[in-house]
């Protein structure tokens, strides 16, 4: 599968190997800025790789990149124009990542700024190496951040940490990001490819419907408090489907037969 092309080159490269897909941000001339074209391609790629049987997606920058993502594409920002409306590219891409049945692992090397950090946080897991640093920089531009974006930070961090990120716009190094809980794992740079690959394969071997239910339940619980009756009913229906599906029967059989399960997503 080939990546989208623009005047700067490939914006996003997409590869699928078995149940694991790799989505590579590839616009070094703009430090992987989140242009509308890149974000739209990302949304489309999530559906494409899921249709091809992927269960896990690794979201990364090109090897050797100094910047994972510089956040919003400044060339697309305009004074007086809200780029964070419900139907704008960034909010749609963030919703697509959180709503996808895929387990998304952000492999972060280099610096991550502004909306790039929110994109990483929309992934399910973040693995970083010691070159990583993160910063929330909208205050440097006078850009008022959206409440839904702040809510995603509050789901990860105490409010005083969120304030420090946004009020100072100062970068946190990888060790501090790990200590704050922004990063799941911190590994040496020379080992991150192997580490993320092994983690992706480990997750891909689990029961897809069971993982999808956990992911969706957590999304709803974070975004909808208290839990709305229609959401509770939909999650219960998803759970019934998983309980009645082939994967649960296979998991029980494999446990009793002392063998590895062979889940097929049913």
CSV table of C-alpha atoms in Angstrom, one decimal:
chain,number,residue,atom,x,y,z
A,1,UNK,CA,0.0,0.0,0.0
A,2,UNK,CA,1.5,3.3,-1.0
A,3,UNK,CA,1.4,6.6,0.9
A,4,UNK,CA,-0.4,9.8,-0.1
A,5,UNK,CA,1.7,12.2,-2.2
A,6,UNK,CA,1.9,15.9,-2.0
A,7,UNK,CA,4.2,18.6,-3.3
A,8,UNK,CA,6.6,18.0,-0.4
A,9,UNK,CA,6.7,14.3,-1.0
A,10,UNK,CA,5.0,11.4,0.8
A,11,UNK,CA,2.8,12.6,3.7
A,12,UNK,CA,2.0,9.1,5.1
A,13,UNK,CA,3.5,5.8,4.2
A,14,UNK,CA,1.3,2.7,5.0
A,15,UNK,CA,2.5,-0.9,5.3
A,16,UNK,CA,0.7,-4.0,6.4
A,17,UNK,CA,2.4,-7.2,7.5
A,18,UNK,CA,0.0,-9.8,8.7
A,19,UNK,CA,-2.1,-8.3,11.5
A,20,UNK,CA,0.3,-5.4,12.2
A,21,UNK,CA,0.2,-2.2,10.1
A,22,UNK,CA,2.8,0.6,10.2
A,23,UNK,CA,1.7,4.2,9.5
A,24,UNK,CA,4.8,6.5,9.0
A,25,UNK,CA,4.5,10.2,9.1
A,26,UNK,CA,6.8,11.3,6.2
A,27,UNK,CA,6.9,15.0,5.6
A,28,UNK,CA,10.3,16.0,6.9
A,29,UNK,CA,10.4,19.3,5.1
A,30,UNK,CA,7.5,20.5,7.4
A,31,UNK,CA,8.6,18.5,10.4
A,32,UNK,CA,5.5,16.2,10.0
A,33,UNK,CA,3.2,19.2,10.5
A,34,UNK,CA,-0.5,18.0,10.7
A,35,UNK,CA,-1.8,19.4,7.5
A,36,UNK,CA,-5.4,18.8,6.4
A,37,UNK,CA,-4.1,16.5,3.7
A,38,UNK,CA,-2.0,14.4,6.1
A,39,UNK,CA,-4.8,14.1,8.6
A,40,UNK,CA,-7.4,13.1,6.0
A,41,UNK,CA,-5.0,10.5,4.7
A,42,UNK,CA,-4.5,9.2,8.2
A,43,UNK,CA,-8.3,8.8,8.7
A,44,UNK,CA,-8.6,6.9,5.4
A,45,UNK,CA,-5.6,4.7,6.1
A,46,UNK,CA,-7.2,3.5,9.4
A,47,UNK,CA,-10.2,2.2,7.5
A,48,UNK,CA,-8.0,0.7,4.8
A,49,UNK,CA,-5.7,-1.3,7.1
A,50,UNK,CA,-8.6,-2.5,9.2
A,51,UNK,CA,-10.2,-3.9,6.0
A,52,UNK,CA,-7.0,-5.6,5.2
A,53,UNK,CA,-7.1,-7.6,8.5
A,54,UNK,CA,-4.8,-5.4,10.6
A,55,UNK,CA,-5.4,-5.5,14.3
A,56,UNK,CA,-2.7,-3.3,15.5
A,57,UNK,CA,-1.3,-0.1,14.0
A,58,UNK,CA,2.1,1.5,14.8
A,59,UNK,CA,2.1,5.2,14.3
A,60,UNK,CA,5.6,6.5,13.9
A,61,UNK,CA,7.8,9.1,12.1
A,62,UNK,CA,10.5,8.2,9.5
A,63,UNK,CA,13.6,6.6,11.1
A,64,UNK,CA,16.1,9.3,12.1
A,65,UNK,CA,13.5,12.1,12.2
A,66,UNK,CA,14.4,14.8,14.8
A,67,UNK,CA,10.7,15.8,15.1
A,68,UNK,CA,7.9,13.3,15.4
A,69,UNK,CA,5.4,16.0,14.7
A,70,UNK,CA,5.5,19.8,15.0
A,71,UNK,CA,1.7,20.0,15.5
A,72,UNK,CA,-0.6,22.1,13.4
A,73,UNK,CA,0.6,23.2,9.9
A,74,UNK,CA,1.1,26.9,10.6
A,75,UNK,CA,0.5,27.7,6.9
A,76,UNK,CA,-3.1,26.6,7.3
A,77,UNK,CA,-3.8,28.6,10.4
A,78,UNK,CA,-5.6,31.9,10.0
A,79,UNK,CA,-6.5,34.6,12.6
A,80,UNK,CA,-10.1,34.5,13.4
A,81,UNK,CA,-10.6,31.1,11.9
A,82,UNK,CA,-11.3,28.1,14.2
A,83,UNK,CA,-9.4,25.0,12.9
A,84,UNK,CA,-10.6,22.9,15.8
A,85,UNK,CA,-14.3,22.7,15.0
A,86,UNK,CA,-16.1,19.4,15.2
A,87,UNK,CA,-15.8,18.7,11.4
A,88,UNK,CA,-12.2,20.0,11.0
A,89,UNK,CA,-9.4,17.6,10.1
A,90,UNK,CA,-7.6,17.4,13.5
A,91,UNK,CA,-10.7,16.6,15.6
A,92,UNK,CA,-11.9,14.1,13.0
A,93,UNK,CA,-8.5,12.4,13.0
A,94,UNK,CA,-8.4,12.3,16.8
A,95,UNK,CA,-11.9,10.8,16.9
A,96,UNK,CA,-11.0,8.2,14.2
A,97,UNK,CA,-8.0,7.0,16.3
A,98,UNK,CA,-10.0,6.8,19.5
A,99,UNK,CA,-12.9,5.1,17.8
A,100,UNK,CA,-10.9,2.6,15.6
A,101,UNK,CA,-11.1,-1.1,16.5
A,102,UNK,CA,-7.4,-1.1,15.9
A,103,UNK,CA,-5.0,-0.9,18.9
A,104,UNK,CA,-2.8,2.0,18.0
A,105,UNK,CA,0.8,2.2,19.3
A,106,UNK,CA,2.5,5.6,19.0
A,107,UNK,CA,6.3,5.0,18.5
A,108,UNK,CA,7.7,8.4,19.5
A,109,UNK,CA,11.3,9.5,18.7
A,110,UNK,CA,12.3,13.1,18.6
A,111,UNK,CA,10.2,16.1,19.7
A,112,UNK,CA,6.4,16.3,19.7
A,113,UNK,CA,4.8,19.7,19.8
A,114,UNK,CA,1.2,21.0,20.2
A,115,UNK,CA,-1.4,19.1,18.3
A,116,UNK,CA,1.2,16.4,17.6
A,117,UNK,CA,1.1,15.5,21.2
A,118,UNK,CA,-2.6,15.3,21.2
A,119,UNK,CA,-2.4,13.0,18.2
A,120,UNK,CA,0.0,10.7,20.1
A,121,UNK,CA,-2.3,10.7,23.1
A,122,UNK,CA,-5.2,9.7,20.9
A,123,UNK,CA,-3.3,6.4,20.4
A,124,UNK,CA,-3.8,3.6,22.8
A,125,UNK,CA,-0.2,3.2,23.9
A,126,UNK,CA,2.9,5.4,23.6
A,127,UNK,CA,6.4,4.0,23.5
A,128,UNK,CA,9.2,6.5,23.4
A,129,UNK,CA,13.0,6.5,23.5
A,130,UNK,CA,15.4,8.9,25.2
A,131,UNK,CA,15.4,11.3,22.2
A,132,UNK,CA,11.7,12.1,22.8
A,133,UNK,CA,10.4,15.4,24.2
A,134,UNK,CA,6.9,16.8,24.4
A,135,UNK,CA,5.5,20.3,24.6
A,136,UNK,CA,2.1,22.0,24.4
A,137,UNK,CA,2.8,25.2,22.6
A,138,UNK,CA,-0.5,26.9,21.6
A,139,UNK,CA,0.1,29.7,24.1
A,140,UNK,CA,3.2,30.7,22.1
A,141,UNK,CA,0.9,31.4,19.1
A,142,UNK,CA,-2.0,32.9,21.1
A,143,UNK,CA,-4.1,29.9,20.0
A,144,UNK,CA,-6.9,29.1,22.4
A,145,UNK,CA,-7.1,25.4,22.8
A,146,UNK,CA,-10.4,23.5,22.6
A,147,UNK,CA,-12.1,22.0,25.6
A,148,UNK,CA,-12.3,18.5,24.2
A,149,UNK,CA,-8.6,18.5,23.7
A,150,UNK,CA,-8.0,19.6,27.2
A,151,UNK,CA,-10.3,16.8,28.4
A,152,UNK,CA,-8.0,14.3,26.8
A,153,UNK,CA,-5.1,15.6,28.8
A,154,UNK,CA,-7.2,15.6,32.0
A,155,UNK,CA,-7.9,11.9,31.4
A,156,UNK,CA,-4.1,11.3,31.7
A,157,UNK,CA,-2.9,14.0,34.1
A,158,UNK,CA,-3.8,15.9,37.2
A,159,UNK,CA,-5.1,19.4,36.5
A,160,UNK,CA,-1.9,21.0,37.8
A,161,UNK,CA,0.2,19.1,35.4
A,162,UNK,CA,-2.1,20.1,32.5
A,163,UNK,CA,-1.8,23.7,33.6
A,164,UNK,CA,2.0,23.5,33.7
A,165,UNK,CA,2.1,22.0,30.2
A,166,UNK,CA,-0.2,24.7,28.7
A,167,UNK,CA,0.9,27.7,30.8
A,168,UNK,CA,4.7,27.3,30.3
A,169,UNK,CA,4.8,25.7,26.8
A,170,UNK,CA,8.1,24.3,28.0
A,171,UNK,CA,9.3,20.8,26.7
A,172,UNK,CA,9.4,17.8,29.0
A,173,UNK,CA,12.1,15.3,28.4
A,174,UNK,CA,11.3,11.6,27.9
A,175,UNK,CA,12.0,10.6,31.5
A,176,UNK,CA,9.7,13.3,32.8
A,177,UNK,CA,7.0,12.4,30.3
A,178,UNK,CA,7.2,8.8,31.6
A,179,UNK,CA,7.1,10.0,35.2
A,180,UNK,CA,4.0,12.1,34.5
A,181,UNK,CA,2.2,9.2,32.8
A,182,UNK,CA,2.2,10.7,29.3
A,183,UNK,CA,4.3,7.7,28.0
A,184,UNK,CA,3.7,4.0,28.7
A,185,UNK,CA,7.2,2.8,28.1
A,186,UNK,CA,10.7,4.4,27.7
A,187,UNK,CA,13.3,2.3,25.9
A,188,UNK,CA,16.7,2.9,24.4
A,189,UNK,CA,16.7,4.4,20.9
A,190,UNK,CA,18.5,1.4,19.4
A,191,UNK,CA,15.9,-1.0,20.8
A,192,UNK,CA,12.7,0.8,20.1
A,193,UNK,CA,11.9,-0.8,16.7
A,194,UNK,CA,12.3,-4.3,18.1
A,195,UNK,CA,10.4,-3.4,21.3
A,196,UNK,CA,7.4,-1.8,19.5
A,197,UNK,CA,7.3,-4.6,17.0
A,198,UNK,CA,7.2,-7.3,19.7
A,199,UNK,CA,4.6,-5.3,21.6
A,200,UNK,CA,2.4,-5.0,18.5
A,201,UNK,CA,2.7,-8.7,17.7
A,202,UNK,CA,1.8,-9.5,21.4
A,203,UNK,CA,-1.3,-7.4,21.2
A,204,UNK,CA,-2.3,-8.7,17.8
A,205,UNK,CA,-2.3,-12.2,19.1
A,206,UNK,CA,-5.1,-11.4,21.6
A,207,UNK,CA,-8.9,-11.7,20.9
A,208,UNK,CA,-9.8,-8.7,18.7
A,209,UNK,CA,-13.4,-8.4,19.8
A,210,UNK,CA,-12.4,-8.4,23.5
A,211,UNK,CA,-9.8,-5.7,22.9
A,212,UNK,CA,-12.2,-3.6,20.8
A,213,UNK,CA,-14.8,-3.8,23.6
A,214,UNK,CA,-12.3,-2.7,26.2
A,215,UNK,CA,-11.1,0.2,24.0
A,216,UNK,CA,-14.6,1.4,23.2
A,217,UNK,CA,-15.8,1.1,26.8
A,218,UNK,CA,-12.8,3.1,28.0
A,219,UNK,CA,-13.4,5.8,25.3
A,220,UNK,CA,-17.0,6.2,26.3
A,221,UNK,CA,-16.3,6.2,30.1
A,222,UNK,CA,-13.7,9.0,29.6
A,223,UNK,CA,-15.8,11.1,27.2
A,224,UNK,CA,-19.3,10.5,28.7
A,225,UNK,CA,-19.7,10.9,32.4
A,226,UNK,CA,-22.1,9.8,33.6
A,227,UNK,CA,-22.6,6.9,31.2
A,228,UNK,CA,-25.6,7.6,28.9
A,229,UNK,CA,-28.2,4.8,28.8
A,230,UNK,CA,-27.8,4.4,25.0
A,231,UNK,CA,-24.0,4.0,25.4
A,232,UNK,CA,-24.5,1.4,28.2
A,233,UNK,CA,-26.9,-0.5,26.0
A,234,UNK,CA,-24.5,-0.5,23.0
A,235,UNK,CA,-21.6,-1.6,25.1
A,236,UNK,CA,-23.7,-4.4,26.6
A,237,UNK,CA,-24.6,-5.5,23.0
A,238,UNK,CA,-21.0,-5.6,22.0
A,239,UNK,CA,-20.2,-7.7,25.1
A,240,UNK,CA,-22.9,-10.2,24.3
A,241,UNK,CA,-21.6,-10.5,20.7
A,242,UNK,CA,-18.1,-11.2,22.1
A,243,UNK,CA,-19.4,-13.7,24.6
A,244,UNK,CA,-21.3,-15.6,21.9
A,245,UNK,CA,-18.5,-15.4,19.4
A,246,UNK,CA,-16.0,-17.9,18.2
A,247,UNK,CA,-13.1,-16.2,19.9
A,248,UNK,CA,-14.4,-16.7,23.4
A,249,UNK,CA,-15.1,-20.4,22.6
A,250,UNK,CA,-11.6,-20.7,21.1
A,251,UNK,CA,-10.0,-19.0,24.1
A,252,UNK,CA,-11.7,-21.4,26.5
A,253,UNK,CA,-10.8,-24.4,24.4
A,254,UNK,CA,-7.2,-23.4,24.1
A,255,UNK,CA,-6.9,-22.9,27.9
A,256,UNK,CA,-8.3,-26.3,28.6
A,257,UNK,CA,-6.1,-27.9,25.9
A,258,UNK,CA,-3.0,-26.1,27.1
A,259,UNK,CA,-2.2,-24.5,23.8
A,260,UNK,CA,-2.0,-21.0,22.3
A,261,UNK,CA,-5.4,-19.7,21.0
A,262,UNK,CA,-6.0,-18.9,17.4
A,263,UNK,CA,-8.3,-15.9,17.4
A,264,UNK,CA,-10.0,-14.9,14.1
A,265,UNK,CA,-12.0,-11.9,15.3
A,266,UNK,CA,-15.4,-13.6,15.5
